[in-house]
mmCIF file of C-alpha atoms in Angstrom:
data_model
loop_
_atom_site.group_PDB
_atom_site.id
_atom_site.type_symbol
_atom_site.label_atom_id
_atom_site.label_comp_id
_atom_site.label_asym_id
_atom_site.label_seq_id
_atom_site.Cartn_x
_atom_site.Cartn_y
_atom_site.Cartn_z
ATOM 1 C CA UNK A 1384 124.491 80.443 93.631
ATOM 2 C CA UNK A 1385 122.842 83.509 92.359
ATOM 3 C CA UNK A 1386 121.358 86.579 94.744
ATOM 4 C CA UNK A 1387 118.908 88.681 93.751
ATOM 5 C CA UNK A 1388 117.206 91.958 95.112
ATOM 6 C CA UNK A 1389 113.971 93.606 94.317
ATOM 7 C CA UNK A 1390 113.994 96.978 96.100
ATOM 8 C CA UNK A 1391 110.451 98.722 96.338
ATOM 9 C CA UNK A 1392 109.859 101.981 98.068
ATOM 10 C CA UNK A 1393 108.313 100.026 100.889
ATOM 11 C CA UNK A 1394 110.407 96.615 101.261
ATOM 12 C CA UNK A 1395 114.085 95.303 99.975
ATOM 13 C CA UNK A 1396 113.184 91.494 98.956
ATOM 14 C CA UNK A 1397 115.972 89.137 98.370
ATOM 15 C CA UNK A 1398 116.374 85.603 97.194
ATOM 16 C CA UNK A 1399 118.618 83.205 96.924
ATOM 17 C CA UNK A 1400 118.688 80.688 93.424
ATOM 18 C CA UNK A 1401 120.726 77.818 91.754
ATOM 19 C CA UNK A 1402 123.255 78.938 88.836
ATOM 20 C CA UNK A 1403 121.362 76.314 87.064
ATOM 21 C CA UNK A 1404 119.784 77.735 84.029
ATOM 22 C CA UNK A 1405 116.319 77.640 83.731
ATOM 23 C CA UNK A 1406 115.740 76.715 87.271
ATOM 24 C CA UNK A 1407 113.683 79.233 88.899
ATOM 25 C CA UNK A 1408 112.853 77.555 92.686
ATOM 26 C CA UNK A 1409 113.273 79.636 94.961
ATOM 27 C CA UNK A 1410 116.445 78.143 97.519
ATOM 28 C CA UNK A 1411 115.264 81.059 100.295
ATOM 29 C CA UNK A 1412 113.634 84.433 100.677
ATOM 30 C CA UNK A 1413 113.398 87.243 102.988
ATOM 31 C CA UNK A 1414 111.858 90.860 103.563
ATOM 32 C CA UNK A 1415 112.886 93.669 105.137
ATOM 33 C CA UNK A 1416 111.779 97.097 105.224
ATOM 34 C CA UNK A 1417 113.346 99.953 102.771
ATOM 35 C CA UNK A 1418 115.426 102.593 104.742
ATOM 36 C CA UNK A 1419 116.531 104.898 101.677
ATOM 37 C CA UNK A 1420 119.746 106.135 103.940
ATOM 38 C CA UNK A 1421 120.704 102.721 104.590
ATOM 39 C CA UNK A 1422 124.424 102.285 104.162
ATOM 40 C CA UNK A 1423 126.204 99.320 102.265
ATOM 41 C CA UNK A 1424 127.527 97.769 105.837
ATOM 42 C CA UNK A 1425 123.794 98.101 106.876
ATOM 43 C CA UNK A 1426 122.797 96.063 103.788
ATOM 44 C CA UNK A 1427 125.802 93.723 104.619
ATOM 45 C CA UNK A 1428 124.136 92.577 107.899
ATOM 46 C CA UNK A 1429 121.193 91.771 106.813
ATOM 47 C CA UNK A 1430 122.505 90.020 103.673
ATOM 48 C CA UNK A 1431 124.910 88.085 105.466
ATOM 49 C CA UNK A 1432 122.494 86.672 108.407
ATOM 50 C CA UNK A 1433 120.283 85.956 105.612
ATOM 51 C CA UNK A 1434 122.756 83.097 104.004
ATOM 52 C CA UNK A 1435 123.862 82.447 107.382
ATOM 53 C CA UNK A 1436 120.461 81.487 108.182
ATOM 54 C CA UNK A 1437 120.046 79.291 105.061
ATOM 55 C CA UNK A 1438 123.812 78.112 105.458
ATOM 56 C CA UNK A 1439 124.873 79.897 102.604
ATOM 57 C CA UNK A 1440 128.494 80.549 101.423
ATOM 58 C CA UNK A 1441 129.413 83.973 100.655
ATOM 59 C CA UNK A 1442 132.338 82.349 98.548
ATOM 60 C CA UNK A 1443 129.101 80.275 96.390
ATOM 61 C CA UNK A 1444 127.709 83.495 94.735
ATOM 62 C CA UNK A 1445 128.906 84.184 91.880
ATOM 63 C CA UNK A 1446 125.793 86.708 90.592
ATOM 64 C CA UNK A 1447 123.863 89.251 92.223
ATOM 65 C CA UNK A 1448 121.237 90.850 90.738
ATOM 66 C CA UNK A 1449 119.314 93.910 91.758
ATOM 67 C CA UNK A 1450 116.409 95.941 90.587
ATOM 68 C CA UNK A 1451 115.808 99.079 92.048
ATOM 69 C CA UNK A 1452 112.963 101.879 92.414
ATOM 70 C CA UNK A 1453 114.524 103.742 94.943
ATOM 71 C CA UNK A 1454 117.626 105.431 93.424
ATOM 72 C CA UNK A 1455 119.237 106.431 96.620
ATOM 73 C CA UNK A 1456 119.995 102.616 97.099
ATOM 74 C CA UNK A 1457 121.568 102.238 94.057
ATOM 75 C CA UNK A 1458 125.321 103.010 94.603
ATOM 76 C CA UNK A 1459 124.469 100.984 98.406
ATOM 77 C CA UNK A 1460 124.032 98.319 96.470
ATOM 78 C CA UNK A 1461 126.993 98.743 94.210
ATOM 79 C CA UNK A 1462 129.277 99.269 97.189
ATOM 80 C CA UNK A 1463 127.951 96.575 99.266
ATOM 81 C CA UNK A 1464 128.217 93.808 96.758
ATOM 82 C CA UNK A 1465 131.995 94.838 95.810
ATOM 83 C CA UNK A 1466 133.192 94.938 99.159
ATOM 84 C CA UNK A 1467 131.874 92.391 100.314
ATOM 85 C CA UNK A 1468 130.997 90.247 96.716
ATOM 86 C CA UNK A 1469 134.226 90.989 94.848
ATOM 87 C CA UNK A 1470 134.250 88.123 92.953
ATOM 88 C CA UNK A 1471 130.607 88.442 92.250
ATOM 89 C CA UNK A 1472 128.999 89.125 88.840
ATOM 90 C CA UNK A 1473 126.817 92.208 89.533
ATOM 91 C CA UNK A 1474 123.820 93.145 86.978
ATOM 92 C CA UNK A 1475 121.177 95.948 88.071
ATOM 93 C CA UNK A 1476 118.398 95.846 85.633
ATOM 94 C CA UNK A 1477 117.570 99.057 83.995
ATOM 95 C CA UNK A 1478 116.371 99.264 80.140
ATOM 96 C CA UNK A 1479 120.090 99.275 78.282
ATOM 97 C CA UNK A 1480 120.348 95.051 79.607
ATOM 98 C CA UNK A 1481 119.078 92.482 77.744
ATOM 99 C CA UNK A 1482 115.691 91.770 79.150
ATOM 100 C CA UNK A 1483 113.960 89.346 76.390
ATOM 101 C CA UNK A 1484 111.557 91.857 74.890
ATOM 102 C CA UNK A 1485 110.849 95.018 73.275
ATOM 103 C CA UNK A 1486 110.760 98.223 75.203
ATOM 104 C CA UNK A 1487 108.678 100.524 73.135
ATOM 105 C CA UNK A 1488 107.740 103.613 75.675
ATOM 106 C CA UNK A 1489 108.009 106.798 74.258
ATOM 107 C CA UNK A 1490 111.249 107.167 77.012
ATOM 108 C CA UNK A 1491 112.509 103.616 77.468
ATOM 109 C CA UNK A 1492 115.190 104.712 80.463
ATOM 110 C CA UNK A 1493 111.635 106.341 82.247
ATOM 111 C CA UNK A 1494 110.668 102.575 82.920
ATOM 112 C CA UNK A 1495 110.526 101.604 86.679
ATOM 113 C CA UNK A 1496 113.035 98.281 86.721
ATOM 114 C CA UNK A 1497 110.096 96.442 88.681
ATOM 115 C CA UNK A 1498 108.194 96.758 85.654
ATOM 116 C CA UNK A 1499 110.462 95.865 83.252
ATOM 117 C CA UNK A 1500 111.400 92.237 85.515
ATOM 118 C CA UNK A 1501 107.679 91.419 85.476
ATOM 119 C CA UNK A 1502 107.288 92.081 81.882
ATOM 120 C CA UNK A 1503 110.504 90.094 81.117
ATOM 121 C CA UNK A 1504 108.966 87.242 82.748
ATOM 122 C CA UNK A 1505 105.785 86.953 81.905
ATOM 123 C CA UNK A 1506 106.787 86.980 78.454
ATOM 124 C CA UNK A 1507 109.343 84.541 79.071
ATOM 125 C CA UNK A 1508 106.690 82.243 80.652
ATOM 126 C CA UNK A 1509 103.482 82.358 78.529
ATOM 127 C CA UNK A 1510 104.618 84.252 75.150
ATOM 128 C CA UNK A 1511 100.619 86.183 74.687
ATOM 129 C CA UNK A 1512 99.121 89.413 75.050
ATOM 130 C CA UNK A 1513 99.113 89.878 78.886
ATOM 131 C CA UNK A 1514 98.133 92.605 81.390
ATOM 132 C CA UNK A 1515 100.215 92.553 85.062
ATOM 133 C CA UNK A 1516 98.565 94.418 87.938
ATOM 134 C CA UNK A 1517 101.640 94.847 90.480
ATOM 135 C CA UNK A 1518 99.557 96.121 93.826
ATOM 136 C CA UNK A 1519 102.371 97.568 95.987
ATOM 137 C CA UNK A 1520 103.129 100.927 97.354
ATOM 138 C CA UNK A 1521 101.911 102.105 93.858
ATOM 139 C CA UNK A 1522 98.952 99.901 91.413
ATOM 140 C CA UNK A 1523 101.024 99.338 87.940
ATOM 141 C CA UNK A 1524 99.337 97.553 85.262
ATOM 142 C CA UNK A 1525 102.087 96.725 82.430
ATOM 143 C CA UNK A 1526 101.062 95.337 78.805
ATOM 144 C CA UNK A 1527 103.266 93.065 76.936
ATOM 145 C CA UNK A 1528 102.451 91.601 73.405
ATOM 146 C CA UNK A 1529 102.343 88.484 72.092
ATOM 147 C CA UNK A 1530 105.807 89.232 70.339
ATOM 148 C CA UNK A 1531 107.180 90.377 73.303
ATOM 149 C CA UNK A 1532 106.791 94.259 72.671
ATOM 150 C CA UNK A 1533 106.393 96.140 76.030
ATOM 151 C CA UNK A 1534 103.970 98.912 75.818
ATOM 152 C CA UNK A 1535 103.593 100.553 79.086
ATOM 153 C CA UNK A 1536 100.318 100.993 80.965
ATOM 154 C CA UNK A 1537 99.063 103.103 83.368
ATOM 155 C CA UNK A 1538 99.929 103.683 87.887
ATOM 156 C CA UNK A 1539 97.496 104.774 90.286
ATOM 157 C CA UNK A 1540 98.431 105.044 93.905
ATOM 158 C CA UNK A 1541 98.578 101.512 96.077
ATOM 159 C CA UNK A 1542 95.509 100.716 98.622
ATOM 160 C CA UNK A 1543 97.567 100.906 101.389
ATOM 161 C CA UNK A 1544 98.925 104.597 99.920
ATOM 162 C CA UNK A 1545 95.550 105.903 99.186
ATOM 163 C CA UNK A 1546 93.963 104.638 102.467
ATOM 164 C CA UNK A 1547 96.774 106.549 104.541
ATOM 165 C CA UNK A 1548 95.685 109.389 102.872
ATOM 166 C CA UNK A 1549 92.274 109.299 103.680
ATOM 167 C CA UNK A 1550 92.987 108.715 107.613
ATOM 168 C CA UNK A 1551 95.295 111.409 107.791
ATOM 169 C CA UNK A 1552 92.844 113.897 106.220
ATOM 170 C CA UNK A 1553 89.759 112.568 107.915
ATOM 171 C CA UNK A 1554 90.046 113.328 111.447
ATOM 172 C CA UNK A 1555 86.976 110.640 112.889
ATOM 173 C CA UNK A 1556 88.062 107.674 110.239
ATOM 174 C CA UNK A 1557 90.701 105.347 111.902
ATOM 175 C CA UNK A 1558 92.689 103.166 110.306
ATOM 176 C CA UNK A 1559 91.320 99.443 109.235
ATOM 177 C CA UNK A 1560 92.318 96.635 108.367
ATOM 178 C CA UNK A 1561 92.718 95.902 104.260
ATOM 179 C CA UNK A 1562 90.888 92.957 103.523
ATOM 180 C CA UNK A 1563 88.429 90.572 100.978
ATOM 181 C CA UNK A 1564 85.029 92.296 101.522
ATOM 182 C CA UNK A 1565 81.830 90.303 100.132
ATOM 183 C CA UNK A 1566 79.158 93.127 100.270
ATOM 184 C CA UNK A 1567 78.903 96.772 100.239
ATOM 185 C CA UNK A 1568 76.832 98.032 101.992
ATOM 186 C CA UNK A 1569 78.094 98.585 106.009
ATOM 187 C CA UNK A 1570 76.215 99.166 108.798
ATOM 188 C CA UNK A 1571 78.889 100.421 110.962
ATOM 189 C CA UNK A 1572 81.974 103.474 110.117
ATOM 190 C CA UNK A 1573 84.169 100.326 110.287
ATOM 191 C CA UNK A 1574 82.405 98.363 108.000
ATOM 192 C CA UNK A 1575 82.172 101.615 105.214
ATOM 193 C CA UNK A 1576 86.034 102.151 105.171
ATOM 194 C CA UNK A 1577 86.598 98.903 104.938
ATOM 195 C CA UNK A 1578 84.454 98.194 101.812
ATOM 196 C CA UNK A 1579 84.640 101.356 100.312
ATOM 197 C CA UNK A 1580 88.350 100.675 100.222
ATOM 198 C CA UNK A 1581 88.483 97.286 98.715
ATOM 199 C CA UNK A 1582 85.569 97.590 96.752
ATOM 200 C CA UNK A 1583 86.953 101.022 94.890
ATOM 201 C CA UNK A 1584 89.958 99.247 94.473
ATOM 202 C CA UNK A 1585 88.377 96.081 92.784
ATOM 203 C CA UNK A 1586 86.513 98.237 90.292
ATOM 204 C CA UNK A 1587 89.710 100.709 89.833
ATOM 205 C CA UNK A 1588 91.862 97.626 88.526
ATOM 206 C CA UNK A 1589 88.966 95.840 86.746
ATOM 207 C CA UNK A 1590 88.423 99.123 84.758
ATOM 208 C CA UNK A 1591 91.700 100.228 84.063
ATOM 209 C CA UNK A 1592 92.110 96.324 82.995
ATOM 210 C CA UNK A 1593 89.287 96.741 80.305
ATOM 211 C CA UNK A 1594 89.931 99.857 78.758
ATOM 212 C CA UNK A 1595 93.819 98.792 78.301
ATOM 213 C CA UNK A 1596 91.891 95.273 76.828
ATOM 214 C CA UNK A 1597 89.693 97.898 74.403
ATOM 215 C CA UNK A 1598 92.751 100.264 73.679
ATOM 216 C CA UNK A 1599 95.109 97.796 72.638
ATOM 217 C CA UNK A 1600 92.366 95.509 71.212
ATOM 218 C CA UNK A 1601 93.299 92.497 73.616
ATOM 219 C CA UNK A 1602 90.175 90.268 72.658
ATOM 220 C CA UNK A 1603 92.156 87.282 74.455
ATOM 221 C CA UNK A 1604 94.374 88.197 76.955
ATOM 222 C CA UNK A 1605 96.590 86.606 80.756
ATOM 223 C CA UNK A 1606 95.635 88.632 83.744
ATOM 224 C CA UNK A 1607 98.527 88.369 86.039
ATOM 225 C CA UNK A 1608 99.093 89.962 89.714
ATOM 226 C CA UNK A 1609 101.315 90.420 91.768
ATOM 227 C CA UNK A 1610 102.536 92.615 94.797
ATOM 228 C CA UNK A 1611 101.976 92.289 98.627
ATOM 229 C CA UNK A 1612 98.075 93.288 97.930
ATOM 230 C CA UNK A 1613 97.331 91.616 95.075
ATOM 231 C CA UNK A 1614 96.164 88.198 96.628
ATOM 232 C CA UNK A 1615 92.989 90.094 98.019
ATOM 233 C CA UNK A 1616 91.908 90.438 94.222
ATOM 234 C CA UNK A 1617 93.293 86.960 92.901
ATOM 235 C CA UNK A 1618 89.718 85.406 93.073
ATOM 236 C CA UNK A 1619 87.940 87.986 91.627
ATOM 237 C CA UNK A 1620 90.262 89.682 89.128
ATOM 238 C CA UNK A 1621 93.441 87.828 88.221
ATOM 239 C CA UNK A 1622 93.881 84.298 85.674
ATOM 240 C CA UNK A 1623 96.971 83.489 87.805
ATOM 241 C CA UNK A 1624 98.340 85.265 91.060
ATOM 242 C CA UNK A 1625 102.161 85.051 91.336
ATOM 243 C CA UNK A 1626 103.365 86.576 94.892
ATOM 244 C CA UNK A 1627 107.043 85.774 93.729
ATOM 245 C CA UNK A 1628 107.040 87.194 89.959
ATOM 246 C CA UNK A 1629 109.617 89.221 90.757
ATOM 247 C CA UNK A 1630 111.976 87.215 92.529
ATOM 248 C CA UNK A 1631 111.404 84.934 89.357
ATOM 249 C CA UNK A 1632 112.234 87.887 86.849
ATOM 250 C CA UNK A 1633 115.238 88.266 88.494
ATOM 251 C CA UNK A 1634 116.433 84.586 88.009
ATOM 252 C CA UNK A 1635 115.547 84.808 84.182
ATOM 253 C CA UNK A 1636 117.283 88.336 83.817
ATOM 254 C CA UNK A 1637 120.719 86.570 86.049
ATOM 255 C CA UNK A 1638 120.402 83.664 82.921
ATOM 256 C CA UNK A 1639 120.116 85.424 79.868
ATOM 257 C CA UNK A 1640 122.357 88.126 80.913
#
């Protein structure tokens, strides 16, 4: 059995997998929010209700994989698996692994690990120029080749980020729910935040998706999202919406590594 961990600024995702190469089903999942002084015993608890839960062994995993934005969590996540994983195999993802493609930013350690997982997978998968939109705490758009070369892309802040922003500056806007709009226009204060937040969104990631298509001359290119907000777009934006890319990455990085 195989366990891996996607920690975002926001939420600490893990999931549990077959050692079976290849075989990326997900066996069990579960979320929890990211507490960056969260100690390895902390972790423990939650890990360990989680296979508990999904009767589990601890004594079945024999990998544990982790990628990691928040750096505090790092050595947690070191500590917790060899304490209480020693016989474990444990592989954080950072740019010096073998990922299954090219890392050509001008810095290639600079990479966030989240990006680098998605990347790795969606070149794994479909092998052609592609764009990923990753709509969490921050909007990342990553562009991998058709030979597997990782160029980068561009980060703008998430829509749940930038709308906290805008109610803690604006004393009379309250906070609204994020959701599919269909028109603009709003007759009520409500109605304006509401689609002025989705709608600058849509056009934000649209955008940025066409000038990255110009830039790197992209004529025929896969749209993928992911990321807890990306499944408001996935009608209007995306060619395939994958809410567990990540989870998926991991698996793939646990087999070839």
């Amino acid at each position: 059995m195989i366990l891996v961990f996607d920690v975002g600024n926001t939420n600490i995702e893990i999931g549990s997998f077959s050692q079976e190469l290849g075989n990326e089903e997900i066996i069990a999942t579960a979320r929890r929010f990211t507490r960056r002084e969260e100690t390895s015993d902390e972790l423990a608890f939650f890990v360990l209700r989680f296979l508990e839960v999904n009767k589990i062994e601890t004594a079945d995993i024999k990998k544990i994989v982790f990628s990691s934005v928040v750096p505090q969590l790092n050595f947690c996540f070191y500590h917790f698996a060899e304490k209480y994983f020693p016989k474990s195999k444990i592989i954080e993802v950072t740019s010096f692994i073998h990922l299954g493609i090219n890392n050509k930013y001008k810095n290639p350690s600079e990479v966030g690990a989240d990006r680098l997982v998605n990347a790795a997978y969606v070149f794994h998968v479909y092998k052609c120029n592609s764009i990923i939109i990753d709509m969490g705490t921050a909007t990342t758009f990553c562009a991998v080749t058709e030979k597997g070369d990782y160029l980068g892309g561009a980060i703008m802040p998430g829509i749940y980020t930038s709308s906290q922003a805008l109610f803690q500056k604006a004393a009379k806007l309250q906070s609204v729910e994020i959701c599919r709009q269909k028109k603009i226009m709003g007759n009520s204060t409500v109605e304006a935040v509401e689609s002025g937040i989705y709608f600058s969104n849509l056009y934000a990631v649209n955008g940025i998706i066409n000038q990255i298509k110009k830039e790197l001359q992209f004529d025929n290119c896969f749209i993928i999202g992911t990321g807890g907000y990306a499944s408001l777009f996935a009608d209007d934006v995306f060619d395939v919406y994958d809410e567990e890319l990540a989870m998926k990455g991991l698996k793939y990085i646990a087999d070839i590594n």
